[in-house]
Coordinates of C-alpha atoms in Angstrom, one line a residue:
Chain A
M1 CA -22.0 23.4 98.6
R2 CA -20.5 25.6 101.3
V3 CA -16.8 25.3 101.9
P4 CA -16.5 24.0 105.5
K5 CA -14.7 26.3 107.8
I6 CA -11.7 25.0 109.8
T7 CA -13.4 25.9 113.1
H8 CA -16.4 23.8 112.1
I9 CA -14.2 20.8 111.2
I10 CA -12.4 21.1 114.6
F11 CA -15.7 21.2 116.5
F12 CA -17.0 18.1 114.7
A13 CA -13.8 16.2 115.0
L14 CA -13.9 16.9 118.8
A15 CA -17.6 15.7 118.9
V16 CA -16.7 12.5 117.0
G17 CA -13.7 11.9 119.3
F18 CA -15.9 12.4 122.4
L19 CA -18.3 9.9 121.0
V20 CA -15.6 7.3 120.4
I21 CA -14.0 7.5 123.8
S22 CA -17.3 8.0 125.7
H23 CA -17.9 4.2 125.9
Y24 CA -14.6 3.7 127.7
I25 CA -14.9 6.5 130.3
F26 CA -18.5 6.7 131.3
D27 CA -20.7 4.3 133.3
D28 CA -24.0 2.9 132.1
Y29 CA -26.1 5.6 133.8
S30 CA -24.0 8.4 132.2
L31 CA -24.2 6.7 128.9
R32 CA -28.0 6.6 129.1
V33 CA -28.1 10.3 129.9
L34 CA -25.7 11.1 127.0
N35 CA -27.9 8.9 124.7
N36 CA -30.9 11.0 125.8
I37 CA -29.0 14.2 125.2
A38 CA -28.0 13.1 121.7
I39 CA -31.7 12.3 120.8
F40 CA -32.8 15.6 122.1
I41 CA -30.1 17.4 120.2
I42 CA -31.5 16.0 117.0
L43 CA -35.0 17.1 118.0
A44 CA -34.0 20.5 119.2
V45 CA -31.8 21.3 116.2
S46 CA -34.5 20.3 113.8
Y47 CA -37.2 22.2 115.8
N48 CA -34.9 25.2 115.7
L49 CA -34.9 25.1 111.9
I50 CA -38.6 25.8 111.6
N51 CA -39.1 27.8 114.8
G52 CA -35.9 29.7 115.2
V53 CA -34.5 30.1 111.7
T54 CA -37.7 30.3 109.7
G55 CA -39.6 32.0 112.5
Q56 CA -42.7 29.9 112.1
F57 CA -44.0 29.3 115.6
S58 CA -44.9 25.6 115.2
L59 CA -45.9 23.6 118.3
E60 CA -46.0 20.3 116.6
P61 CA -42.7 18.5 117.0
N62 CA -44.4 16.1 119.5
G63 CA -46.6 14.8 116.6
F64 CA -43.7 14.1 114.3
V65 CA -41.7 12.5 117.0
A66 CA -44.7 10.3 117.8
V67 CA -45.1 9.3 114.2
G68 CA -41.4 8.5 113.9
A69 CA -41.4 6.4 117.1
Y70 CA -44.5 4.4 116.1
V71 CA -43.3 3.8 112.6
A72 CA -39.9 2.6 113.7
A73 CA -41.3 0.4 116.5
L74 CA -43.9 -1.2 114.2
I75 CA -41.3 -2.0 111.6
L76 CA -38.8 -3.5 114.0
L77 CA -41.3 -5.6 116.0
D78 CA -42.0 -8.9 114.3
A79 CA -45.4 -10.4 113.8
D80 CA -45.1 -12.7 116.8
A81 CA -44.2 -9.9 119.1
K82 CA -47.1 -7.8 117.8
N83 CA -49.6 -10.6 118.2
Y84 CA -48.3 -11.1 121.7
Q85 CA -48.4 -7.5 122.7
F86 CA -51.6 -6.2 121.2
D87 CA -54.0 -6.6 124.2
L88 CA -56.8 -4.3 123.3
E89 CA -57.5 -5.4 119.7
S90 CA -55.7 -7.8 117.4
P91 CA -53.3 -6.1 115.1
A92 CA -54.4 -4.9 111.7
V93 CA -53.2 -7.0 108.7
F94 CA -50.9 -4.4 107.3
V95 CA -49.4 -3.9 110.7
L96 CA -48.5 -7.6 110.9
W97 CA -47.1 -7.6 107.4
L98 CA -45.0 -4.6 108.1
H99 CA -41.7 -5.9 109.4
S100 CA -38.0 -5.5 108.7
S101 CA -35.1 -6.0 111.1
N102 CA -33.0 -3.4 109.4
F103 CA -32.6 -0.6 112.0
L104 CA -31.5 2.1 109.6
L105 CA -34.3 1.3 107.2
A106 CA -36.8 1.7 110.0
L107 CA -35.3 5.0 110.9
L108 CA -35.5 6.2 107.3
A109 CA -39.1 5.1 107.1
A110 CA -39.8 6.9 110.3
G111 CA -38.3 10.1 108.9
V112 CA -40.1 9.7 105.5
C113 CA -43.5 9.2 107.2
A114 CA -43.1 12.3 109.3
T115 CA -42.1 14.2 106.2
I116 CA -45.1 13.1 104.2
L117 CA -47.3 14.1 107.2
A118 CA -45.6 17.5 107.3
L119 CA -46.1 18.0 103.6
V120 CA -49.8 17.3 103.9
L121 CA -50.3 19.4 107.0
S122 CA -48.4 22.4 105.6
F123 CA -51.4 23.2 103.4
P124 CA -53.8 24.0 106.2
V125 CA -51.1 25.1 108.7
F126 CA -49.5 27.8 106.5
R127 CA -52.8 29.4 105.7
V128 CA -52.5 31.1 109.0
R129 CA -49.7 33.1 110.6
G130 CA -48.2 33.9 114.0
D131 CA -50.0 32.8 117.0
Y132 CA -52.8 31.2 115.0
L133 CA -50.2 29.0 113.4
A134 CA -49.1 28.1 116.9
I135 CA -52.5 27.0 118.0
V136 CA -53.2 25.1 114.8
T137 CA -50.0 23.1 115.0
L138 CA -50.7 22.5 118.7
G139 CA -54.0 21.1 117.7
F140 CA -52.5 18.8 115.1
G141 CA -49.9 17.6 117.6
F142 CA -52.8 16.8 120.0
I143 CA -54.9 15.1 117.3
I144 CA -52.0 12.8 116.5
K145 CA -51.7 11.7 120.1
I146 CA -55.5 11.1 120.2
L147 CA -55.3 9.0 117.0
A148 CA -52.5 6.9 118.6
I149 CA -54.8 6.2 121.5
N150 CA -57.9 5.5 119.5
Y151 CA -56.6 3.1 116.9
P152 CA -55.6 0.1 119.1
S153 CA -55.4 -2.2 116.1
I154 CA -52.5 -0.2 114.8
T155 CA -50.8 1.3 117.9
N156 CA -52.1 -0.9 120.7
G157 CA -53.9 2.2 122.1
S158 CA -52.9 3.8 125.4
L159 CA -50.9 0.7 126.4
G160 CA -48.2 1.6 123.8
L161 CA -45.6 -0.8 122.4
S162 CA -42.8 -2.5 124.3
S163 CA -39.8 -4.8 123.8
I164 CA -38.7 -2.7 120.8
P165 CA -35.2 -3.8 119.9
Q166 CA -32.7 -1.4 121.6
H167 CA -30.6 -0.8 118.6
A168 CA -30.0 2.9 119.4
T169 CA -26.7 2.9 121.2
L170 CA -24.8 6.1 121.7
Y171 CA -22.8 5.5 118.5
Y172 CA -26.0 5.7 116.5
T173 CA -27.7 8.5 118.4
G174 CA -24.5 10.6 118.7
G175 CA -23.5 9.9 115.1
I176 CA -27.0 10.8 113.8
A177 CA -27.0 13.9 116.0
I178 CA -23.7 15.0 114.5
I179 CA -24.9 14.3 111.0
S180 CA -28.2 16.3 111.6
V181 CA -26.3 19.2 113.0
I182 CA -24.1 19.3 109.9
M183 CA -27.2 18.9 107.7
V184 CA -29.1 21.7 109.4
L185 CA -26.0 24.0 109.4
N186 CA -25.6 23.4 105.6
I187 CA -29.3 24.3 105.1
V188 CA -29.0 27.4 107.3
Y189 CA -25.9 28.8 105.5
S190 CA -27.3 28.0 102.0
K191 CA -29.2 30.3 99.7
F192 CA -32.3 28.6 101.0
G193 CA -31.3 29.4 104.6
R194 CA -31.1 33.0 103.7
A195 CA -34.6 32.8 102.3
M196 CA -35.7 31.2 105.6
K197 CA -34.2 34.0 107.6
A198 CA -35.9 36.5 105.3
V199 CA -39.2 34.9 106.0
R200 CA -38.5 35.1 109.7
D201 CA -37.5 38.7 109.7
D202 CA -40.3 40.1 107.4
E203 CA -42.5 37.7 105.6
D204 CA -44.3 40.4 103.5
A205 CA -41.0 41.9 102.4
A206 CA -39.6 38.5 101.5
L207 CA -42.7 37.8 99.4
A208 CA -42.3 41.2 97.7
M209 CA -38.7 40.4 96.9
G210 CA -39.8 37.3 95.0
V211 CA -39.2 34.6 97.7
N212 CA -41.7 31.8 97.4
T213 CA -42.5 32.0 101.1
F214 CA -44.9 29.1 101.1
A215 CA -42.3 26.8 99.5
V216 CA -39.7 28.0 102.0
K217 CA -41.9 27.4 105.0
T218 CA -43.0 24.0 103.7
T219 CA -39.5 22.9 103.1
A220 CA -38.4 24.0 106.5
F221 CA -41.4 22.3 108.1
S222 CA -40.9 19.0 106.3
T223 CA -37.1 19.0 106.7
S224 CA -37.5 19.5 110.4
A225 CA -40.2 16.8 110.5
F226 CA -37.9 14.4 108.8
L227 CA -35.3 14.8 111.5
E228 CA -37.9 14.7 114.2
G229 CA -39.2 11.5 112.8
V230 CA -35.7 10.0 112.8
G231 CA -35.3 11.3 116.4
G232 CA -38.6 9.6 117.3
G233 CA -37.4 6.3 115.8
L234 CA -34.2 6.6 117.9
W235 CA -36.3 7.4 120.9
A236 CA -38.3 4.2 120.4
C237 CA -35.2 2.1 119.9
S238 CA -33.5 3.6 122.9
F239 CA -36.1 3.4 125.6
A240 CA -37.5 0.1 124.2
S241 CA -41.1 1.1 124.9
I242 CA -43.4 3.9 123.9
V243 CA -46.8 5.1 125.1
P244 CA -48.9 7.9 123.5
N245 CA -48.7 10.1 126.6
E246 CA -44.9 10.5 126.2
F247 CA -45.6 12.5 123.0
D248 CA -47.8 15.1 124.8
F249 CA -47.5 18.9 124.7
Y250 CA -45.0 18.5 127.4
L251 CA -42.4 17.2 124.9
T252 CA -43.0 20.2 122.6
F253 CA -42.7 22.6 125.6
Q254 CA -39.5 21.0 126.6
L255 CA -38.0 21.4 123.1
L256 CA -39.3 25.0 123.0
I257 CA -37.6 25.7 126.4
I258 CA -34.4 24.2 125.1
I259 CA -34.2 26.3 121.9
V260 CA -35.3 29.5 123.6
L261 CA -32.9 29.0 126.4
G262 CA -30.0 28.4 124.0
G263 CA -31.1 31.3 121.8
L264 CA -33.7 31.0 119.0
G265 CA -32.1 30.4 115.7
S266 CA -28.7 29.4 117.0
M267 CA -27.7 25.8 116.5
T268 CA -24.9 25.9 119.1
G269 CA -27.6 27.4 121.4
A270 CA -29.9 24.5 120.7
I271 CA -27.1 22.0 121.5
L272 CA -26.1 23.8 124.7
G273 CA -29.8 24.2 125.7
T274 CA -30.3 20.5 125.3
I275 CA -27.3 19.7 127.5
L276 CA -28.5 22.2 130.1
V277 CA -32.1 21.2 130.2
I278 CA -31.7 17.4 129.8
G279 CA -28.4 17.1 131.7
G280 CA -29.5 19.6 134.3
G281 CA -32.8 17.9 134.7
E282 CA -30.9 14.7 135.5
W283 CA -28.6 16.5 137.8
L284 CA -31.5 18.0 139.7
R285 CA -32.8 14.4 140.3
F286 CA -31.3 14.5 143.8
L287 CA -34.1 16.9 144.8
D288 CA -36.7 14.1 144.4
E289 CA -35.0 11.9 146.9
P290 CA -34.9 12.4 150.7
L291 CA -32.8 15.6 151.4
S292 CA -30.6 16.3 154.3
L293 CA -30.1 19.9 155.1
F294 CA -28.3 21.3 158.1
G295 CA -28.3 17.8 159.7
H296 CA -32.0 17.4 159.3
T297 CA -33.4 14.9 156.9
F298 CA -36.5 15.8 154.9
D299 CA -38.8 13.3 153.4
A300 CA -38.7 12.6 149.7
M301 CA -40.8 15.0 147.8
P302 CA -41.2 13.7 144.2
G303 CA -41.8 16.7 142.0
L304 CA -39.6 19.1 143.9
R305 CA -37.1 18.8 141.0
M306 CA -39.7 20.2 138.6
I307 CA -40.5 23.1 140.9
V308 CA -36.9 24.1 141.1
F309 CA -36.6 23.5 137.3
S310 CA -39.5 25.8 136.5
V311 CA -38.2 28.5 138.9
I312 CA -34.8 28.4 137.2
L313 CA -36.5 28.6 133.8
I314 CA -38.5 31.7 134.8
L315 CA -35.4 33.3 136.2
V316 CA -33.4 32.7 133.0
M317 CA -36.2 34.2 131.0
L318 CA -36.4 37.2 133.2
F319 CA -32.7 37.9 133.2
A320 CA -31.4 36.5 129.9
R321 CA -34.2 37.2 127.4
E322 CA -32.3 36.5 124.2
G323 CA -31.2 33.1 125.5
I324 CA -27.6 32.2 126.0
F325 CA -26.3 32.6 122.4
G326 CA -28.9 34.9 120.9
K327 CA -28.9 34.3 117.2
R328 CA -25.1 33.8 117.1
E329 CA -23.2 30.5 116.8
L330 CA -20.2 29.4 118.8
T331 CA -18.0 30.1 115.8
D332 CA -19.2 33.7 115.6
V333 CA -18.6 34.1 119.3
A334 CA -15.1 32.6 119.0
R335 CA -14.3 34.8 116.0
S336 CA -15.3 38.0 117.7
A337 CA -13.3 37.0 120.8
I338 CA -10.2 36.4 118.7
K339 CA -10.8 39.8 117.0
R340 CA -11.0 41.5 120.4
L341 CA -7.8 39.9 121.5
K342 CA -6.0 41.1 118.4
Chain B
M1 CA -83.3 11.4 118.8
E2 CA -86.0 11.5 121.4
F3 CA -87.1 14.9 122.6
S4 CA -86.1 14.2 126.2
L5 CA -82.6 13.1 125.1
F6 CA -82.4 16.2 123.0
L7 CA -83.3 18.4 125.9
Q8 CA -80.9 16.6 128.2
N9 CA -78.1 17.1 125.7
M10 CA -78.9 20.7 125.3
V11 CA -78.7 21.3 129.1
N12 CA -75.4 19.3 129.3
G13 CA -74.0 21.1 126.4
F14 CA -75.0 24.4 127.8
S15 CA -73.4 23.6 131.1
L16 CA -70.1 22.4 129.6
G17 CA -70.0 25.3 127.1
S18 CA -70.6 27.9 129.8
M19 CA -67.6 26.5 131.7
Y20 CA -65.4 26.7 128.7
A21 CA -66.6 30.2 128.1
L22 CA -65.8 31.3 131.6
I23 CA -62.2 30.1 131.2
A24 CA -61.9 31.3 127.6
I25 CA -62.6 34.9 128.6
G26 CA -59.4 35.0 130.7
Y27 CA -57.4 33.8 127.7
T28 CA -58.9 36.2 125.3
M29 CA -58.5 39.2 127.5
V30 CA -54.9 38.5 128.3
Y31 CA -54.2 37.8 124.6
G32 CA -56.0 41.0 123.7
V33 CA -53.9 43.3 125.9
L34 CA -50.5 41.5 126.0
R35 CA -50.6 39.2 122.9
L36 CA -49.6 36.4 125.3
I37 CA -51.0 32.9 125.2
N38 CA -51.2 32.5 128.9
F39 CA -50.5 28.8 129.4
A40 CA -50.8 29.3 133.2
H41 CA -54.5 30.2 133.0
G42 CA -55.7 26.6 133.1
D43 CA -53.6 26.0 136.2
I44 CA -55.2 29.1 137.9
M45 CA -58.5 27.3 137.3
M46 CA -57.0 24.2 139.0
V47 CA -55.9 26.4 141.9
G48 CA -59.4 27.7 142.2
A49 CA -60.8 24.2 142.4
Y50 CA -58.2 23.2 145.1
V51 CA -58.7 26.3 147.2
C52 CA -62.4 25.9 147.2
F53 CA -62.1 22.2 148.1
F54 CA -59.7 23.0 151.0
G55 CA -61.8 25.9 152.1
M56 CA -64.7 23.5 152.6
V57 CA -62.8 20.5 154.0
S58 CA -60.0 22.1 156.1
L59 CA -61.5 25.5 157.0
N60 CA -65.1 24.2 157.2
L61 CA -66.3 27.1 155.2
P62 CA -69.8 26.9 153.6
F63 CA -69.7 26.4 149.9
I64 CA -70.4 30.0 148.9
A65 CA -67.8 31.3 151.3
A66 CA -65.3 28.8 149.9
V67 CA -66.0 30.0 146.4
V68 CA -65.5 33.6 147.4
F69 CA -62.2 32.5 149.1
A70 CA -61.1 30.7 146.0
V71 CA -62.0 33.7 143.8
T72 CA -60.0 36.1 146.0
I73 CA -56.9 33.8 146.1
C74 CA -57.0 33.3 142.3
A75 CA -57.4 37.1 141.7
A76 CA -54.4 37.7 143.9
L77 CA -52.5 34.9 142.2
G78 CA -53.3 36.4 138.8
I79 CA -51.9 39.8 139.8
I80 CA -48.9 38.2 141.5
T81 CA -47.9 36.2 138.4
D82 CA -48.3 39.3 136.3
T83 CA -46.2 41.4 138.6
I84 CA -43.4 38.8 139.1
A85 CA -43.3 37.1 135.7
Y86 CA -44.9 39.1 133.0
K87 CA -44.4 42.8 134.0
P88 CA -40.6 42.7 133.7
L89 CA -41.0 41.3 130.2
R90 CA -43.3 43.9 128.7
K91 CA -40.7 45.0 126.2
A92 CA -39.1 41.6 125.7
P93 CA -39.7 39.4 122.6
R94 CA -43.1 37.7 123.0
I95 CA -41.6 34.2 123.0
S96 CA -39.8 35.0 126.3
L97 CA -43.1 35.9 127.7
L98 CA -44.6 32.6 126.5
I99 CA -41.8 30.5 127.9
T100 CA -42.3 32.3 131.3
A101 CA -46.0 31.5 131.1
I102 CA -45.1 27.8 130.5
G103 CA -42.7 28.1 133.5
I104 CA -45.5 29.4 135.7
S105 CA -47.7 26.6 134.5
F106 CA -45.1 23.9 135.4
F107 CA -44.5 25.6 138.7
L108 CA -48.1 25.6 139.8
E109 CA -48.7 22.1 138.6
N110 CA -45.7 20.7 140.4
L111 CA -46.2 22.8 143.5
F112 CA -49.7 21.4 144.0
N113 CA -48.4 17.9 143.1
V114 CA -45.8 18.1 145.8
I115 CA -48.1 19.6 148.4
F116 CA -51.3 17.7 147.8
G117 CA -50.1 14.6 145.9
S118 CA -50.7 13.6 142.4
E119 CA -53.8 11.4 143.1
A120 CA -57.2 12.7 142.3
K121 CA -59.4 13.9 145.2
A122 CA -63.1 13.6 145.3
F123 CA -64.6 17.1 145.3
V124 CA -67.2 17.8 148.0
I125 CA -70.5 18.9 146.5
P126 CA -72.9 20.7 148.9
Q127 CA -76.1 18.8 149.7
Y128 CA -78.4 21.4 148.1
L129 CA -76.6 21.1 144.8
Q130 CA -76.8 17.3 144.8
K131 CA -80.5 17.2 144.5
V132 CA -81.9 15.7 141.3
L133 CA -84.7 17.5 139.6
T134 CA -87.1 15.5 137.3
F135 CA -89.3 17.1 134.7
G136 CA -91.1 14.2 133.1
D137 CA -88.4 12.1 131.4
I138 CA -85.7 14.6 132.0
T139 CA -83.5 14.3 135.1
L140 CA -81.2 17.1 135.9
A141 CA -78.7 17.4 138.7
M142 CA -79.3 20.7 140.6
S143 CA -75.7 21.7 139.7
A144 CA -76.4 21.3 135.9
V145 CA -79.1 24.0 136.4
F146 CA -77.2 26.2 138.8
V147 CA -74.0 26.3 136.8
P148 CA -75.3 27.8 133.5
I149 CA -77.6 30.3 135.3
I150 CA -74.7 31.7 137.4
T151 CA -72.5 31.6 134.4
L152 CA -74.9 33.7 132.4
I153 CA -75.1 36.2 135.2
L154 CA -71.3 36.3 135.4
L155 CA -71.0 36.7 131.6
A156 CA -73.5 39.6 131.7
I157 CA -71.5 41.3 134.5
T158 CA -68.2 40.8 132.5
L159 CA -69.7 42.2 129.3
F160 CA -71.1 45.1 131.3
I161 CA -67.7 45.9 132.9
L162 CA -66.0 45.7 129.5
Y163 CA -68.5 47.7 127.5
R164 CA -70.2 50.0 129.9
T165 CA -67.5 51.1 132.4
K166 CA -64.5 53.3 132.3
Y167 CA -62.1 50.4 133.1
G168 CA -63.7 48.3 130.4
M169 CA -63.1 51.1 127.9
A170 CA -59.5 51.3 129.1
I171 CA -59.1 47.5 128.6
R172 CA -60.5 47.7 125.1
A173 CA -58.3 50.7 124.3
L174 CA -55.3 48.7 125.6
A175 CA -56.2 45.8 123.4
F176 CA -56.3 48.1 120.4
D177 CA -53.1 50.0 120.9
I178 CA -51.0 49.6 124.0
H179 CA -48.5 52.4 123.2
T180 CA -51.0 55.2 122.6
V181 CA -52.9 54.3 125.7
N182 CA -49.9 55.2 127.8
L183 CA -49.8 58.6 126.1
M184 CA -53.4 59.1 127.0
G185 CA -52.6 59.1 130.7
I186 CA -54.0 55.6 131.3
D187 CA -51.9 53.4 133.7
A188 CA -51.4 50.4 131.4
N189 CA -49.9 48.3 134.2
L190 CA -52.9 48.9 136.4
I191 CA -55.3 47.9 133.6
I192 CA -53.3 44.8 132.8
A193 CA -53.4 43.9 136.5
I194 CA -57.2 44.3 136.4
V195 CA -57.4 42.1 133.3
F196 CA -55.4 39.4 135.1
A197 CA -57.5 39.7 138.2
L198 CA -60.8 39.5 136.3
G199 CA -59.7 36.6 134.1
S200 CA -58.4 34.7 137.1
M201 CA -61.6 35.2 139.1
L202 CA -63.7 33.8 136.2
A203 CA -61.2 30.9 135.8
A204 CA -61.5 30.2 139.6
I205 CA -65.3 30.0 139.2
G206 CA -64.9 27.9 136.1
G207 CA -62.7 25.5 138.1
V208 CA -65.3 25.2 140.9
F209 CA -68.1 24.6 138.4
W210 CA -66.1 22.1 136.6
S211 CA -65.5 20.2 139.9
L212 CA -69.2 20.3 140.6
N213 CA -69.9 18.5 137.3
Y214 CA -66.9 16.2 137.3
P215 CA -66.2 15.9 141.0
S216 CA -62.5 14.9 140.9
I217 CA -59.7 17.3 141.2
E218 CA -56.0 16.7 140.5
P219 CA -53.0 19.0 139.9
M220 CA -52.9 18.4 136.1
M221 CA -56.6 19.0 135.5
G222 CA -56.0 22.5 134.2
V223 CA -53.8 21.5 131.3
L224 CA -56.4 20.0 128.9
I225 CA -59.4 22.1 130.0
G226 CA -57.2 25.2 129.6
L227 CA -56.1 24.2 126.2
K228 CA -59.6 23.4 125.1
A229 CA -60.8 26.8 126.5
F230 CA -57.9 28.5 124.6
A231 CA -59.0 26.7 121.4
A232 CA -62.5 28.0 122.1
A233 CA -61.2 31.6 122.5
V234 CA -59.3 31.3 119.2
L235 CA -62.3 29.7 117.5
G236 CA -64.5 32.6 118.4
G237 CA -61.9 35.1 117.5
I238 CA -59.2 35.8 120.0
G239 CA -59.3 39.2 121.6
S240 CA -63.0 39.3 121.4
V241 CA -64.9 38.5 124.6
G242 CA -68.1 37.7 122.7
G243 CA -66.1 35.4 120.5
A244 CA -64.7 33.6 123.6
V245 CA -68.3 33.0 124.9
L246 CA -69.5 31.9 121.4
G247 CA -66.4 29.6 121.0
G248 CA -66.9 28.1 124.4
F249 CA -70.5 27.2 123.7
I250 CA -69.7 25.8 120.3
I251 CA -67.1 23.5 121.7
G252 CA -69.2 22.5 124.7
F253 CA -72.3 21.6 122.5
T254 CA -70.2 19.8 120.0
E255 CA -68.6 17.5 122.6
V256 CA -71.9 16.6 124.2
V257 CA -73.8 16.2 121.0
V258 CA -71.2 14.2 119.0
V259 CA -70.6 11.8 121.9
S260 CA -74.3 11.3 122.5
L261 CA -75.1 10.8 118.8
S262 CA -72.2 8.5 118.0
P263 CA -70.6 7.0 121.1
E264 CA -67.8 5.4 118.9
F265 CA -66.3 8.8 118.6
S266 CA -66.2 9.4 122.4
G267 CA -62.4 8.6 122.3
F268 CA -62.0 11.7 120.2
K269 CA -64.0 13.9 122.5
D270 CA -60.9 15.9 123.6
A271 CA -59.8 16.5 120.0
F272 CA -63.1 18.0 118.8
A273 CA -62.1 21.5 120.0
F274 CA -59.0 21.3 117.9
I275 CA -60.5 19.8 114.8
F276 CA -63.2 22.4 114.8
L277 CA -60.7 25.1 115.4
I278 CA -58.5 24.0 112.5
L279 CA -61.5 23.8 110.2
I280 CA -62.6 27.3 111.1
L281 CA -59.2 28.8 110.9
I282 CA -58.7 27.4 107.4
F283 CA -61.7 29.2 106.1
K284 CA -61.6 32.3 108.4
P285 CA -58.0 32.7 109.6
T286 CA -58.9 35.0 112.4
G287 CA -61.8 33.1 114.0
I288 CA -65.5 33.7 113.9
L289 CA -65.6 37.2 115.5
G290 CA -61.9 37.8 115.2
Y291 CA -59.8 40.7 114.4
D292 CA -56.5 40.4 112.6
F293 CA -53.8 41.2 115.2
E294 CA -51.0 40.4 112.8
K295 CA -52.2 42.9 110.2
S296 CA -53.0 45.6 112.8
R297 CA -49.3 46.2 113.3
F298 CA -48.9 47.8 109.9

């Protein structure tokens, strides 16, 4: 067990403090945005573990988020709600039988299911490397979405599920986000974390030094899948409804953008990237509404926000290639700043 | 299966496969020279379909002229995206390049969404391609005959350029070792621009052909077709043009044949490309005709 540094404790205390007072100082809309940011922090930090720290270019988080969201939703919805909702085909027997109103149990089940899936998939996935790994994981993510659409007796097909109990308040999402960041940081700074970085920097050398690279990659993959599953469960319980199309490549790309923007491999980077991408995306929402420029009002152009967003993204990539934090953490930056002052 | 149904399937599979092949060549060539999964390639295909459509509807161009117009615009677009977005990142980590490609992809999709609206438009098919040919039991749309023939000619031209011309040799040399090529006095940036132009031209034609067979165009159409074409390129062995063509045909035939034999799997149609890809990569991790780019660095 790593001895926690005082700077870490201060940062986490600030985060918890922010969480506690946020309900008193923000309006409903801001709370929703914060809730969204907290969920994406969980997803981004866990995606960063496999992609940034272990250097395995997986494009599958959307699949794990989808599994988590569906598992949590199916557990929390009771048999009546399922019978009422399933329009395309009547629900399968085990789907009806599957019910518990315990929110945390549902989240745990979501995480565990995603982990099991990751363990199974790691055998085919880690037979290939580099860009081939990217396309195989992209394929699996896509197949999971297609399965969700084509088994209406389990998932209600493309119509998705709705009226999922909205248990995921900011206390839950923010709290779990803080816990996952602590968890991931502990992994990164452990002996295992060093093995992950060794695999990232030179897989063959790590193998030659006696690191069981397959075990390291599989562990990183399934740990990140667990958190993504939990994040998916929170997603379902926060938005109250899910459809397969939400768990498209777009979600993966969004997470990829977040972690690259913040700096691949940096947890602080992932958190800051989430705030910038999700928060910034909300902030740019004014672009989708009618604009008034120089006294002239332009008609609303839905989609303009995404154009501006993609231009900003390209510019950031052109001029800040390593992302905002590179591979460093906020504590590293603070420490070197203090050293420079001395 | 009846013989006529078999023939019908063969023609449809050939037609679909040839379109995947046309688009896959662009992916495989760009990957070959830059090691970049160019996610914007599918959207260039979409731009090709839109430009051709508006060439016919707004500018009243005849079909062939509209296709030439679309091909020109897309070639220019390919070169422009390379110059603006990829060229400054030649020495950057590959992931920055990939994110930029995703950025370009979002940009094109949303630009067309804002300008032309998100709803699908019915593509205009010229009269002479709407004719239906009947051979006994087999009925074929004129376009289903036209598309594969033109595609084969285009593929032959592409392979000729790549394997029989000076520029083709430079492209293959670049794919082999980009650093040494610079030392040999070849302008790598010019060759990369040619690769983007060539790939985008084929993608534009692919987009037009796609719209002839499935006459509805919308700003997001490039995403799935592009990804399937990319899967085809990897399946055949990325970096190899012959592999891209082979992969395109395999995926095209599989989709048509499986859906025709067992319609209950038609919901999984879009996933076949990936299922196939995963199976092949498990047994042959570099694709059918592939070459191991990861190992070649050592």
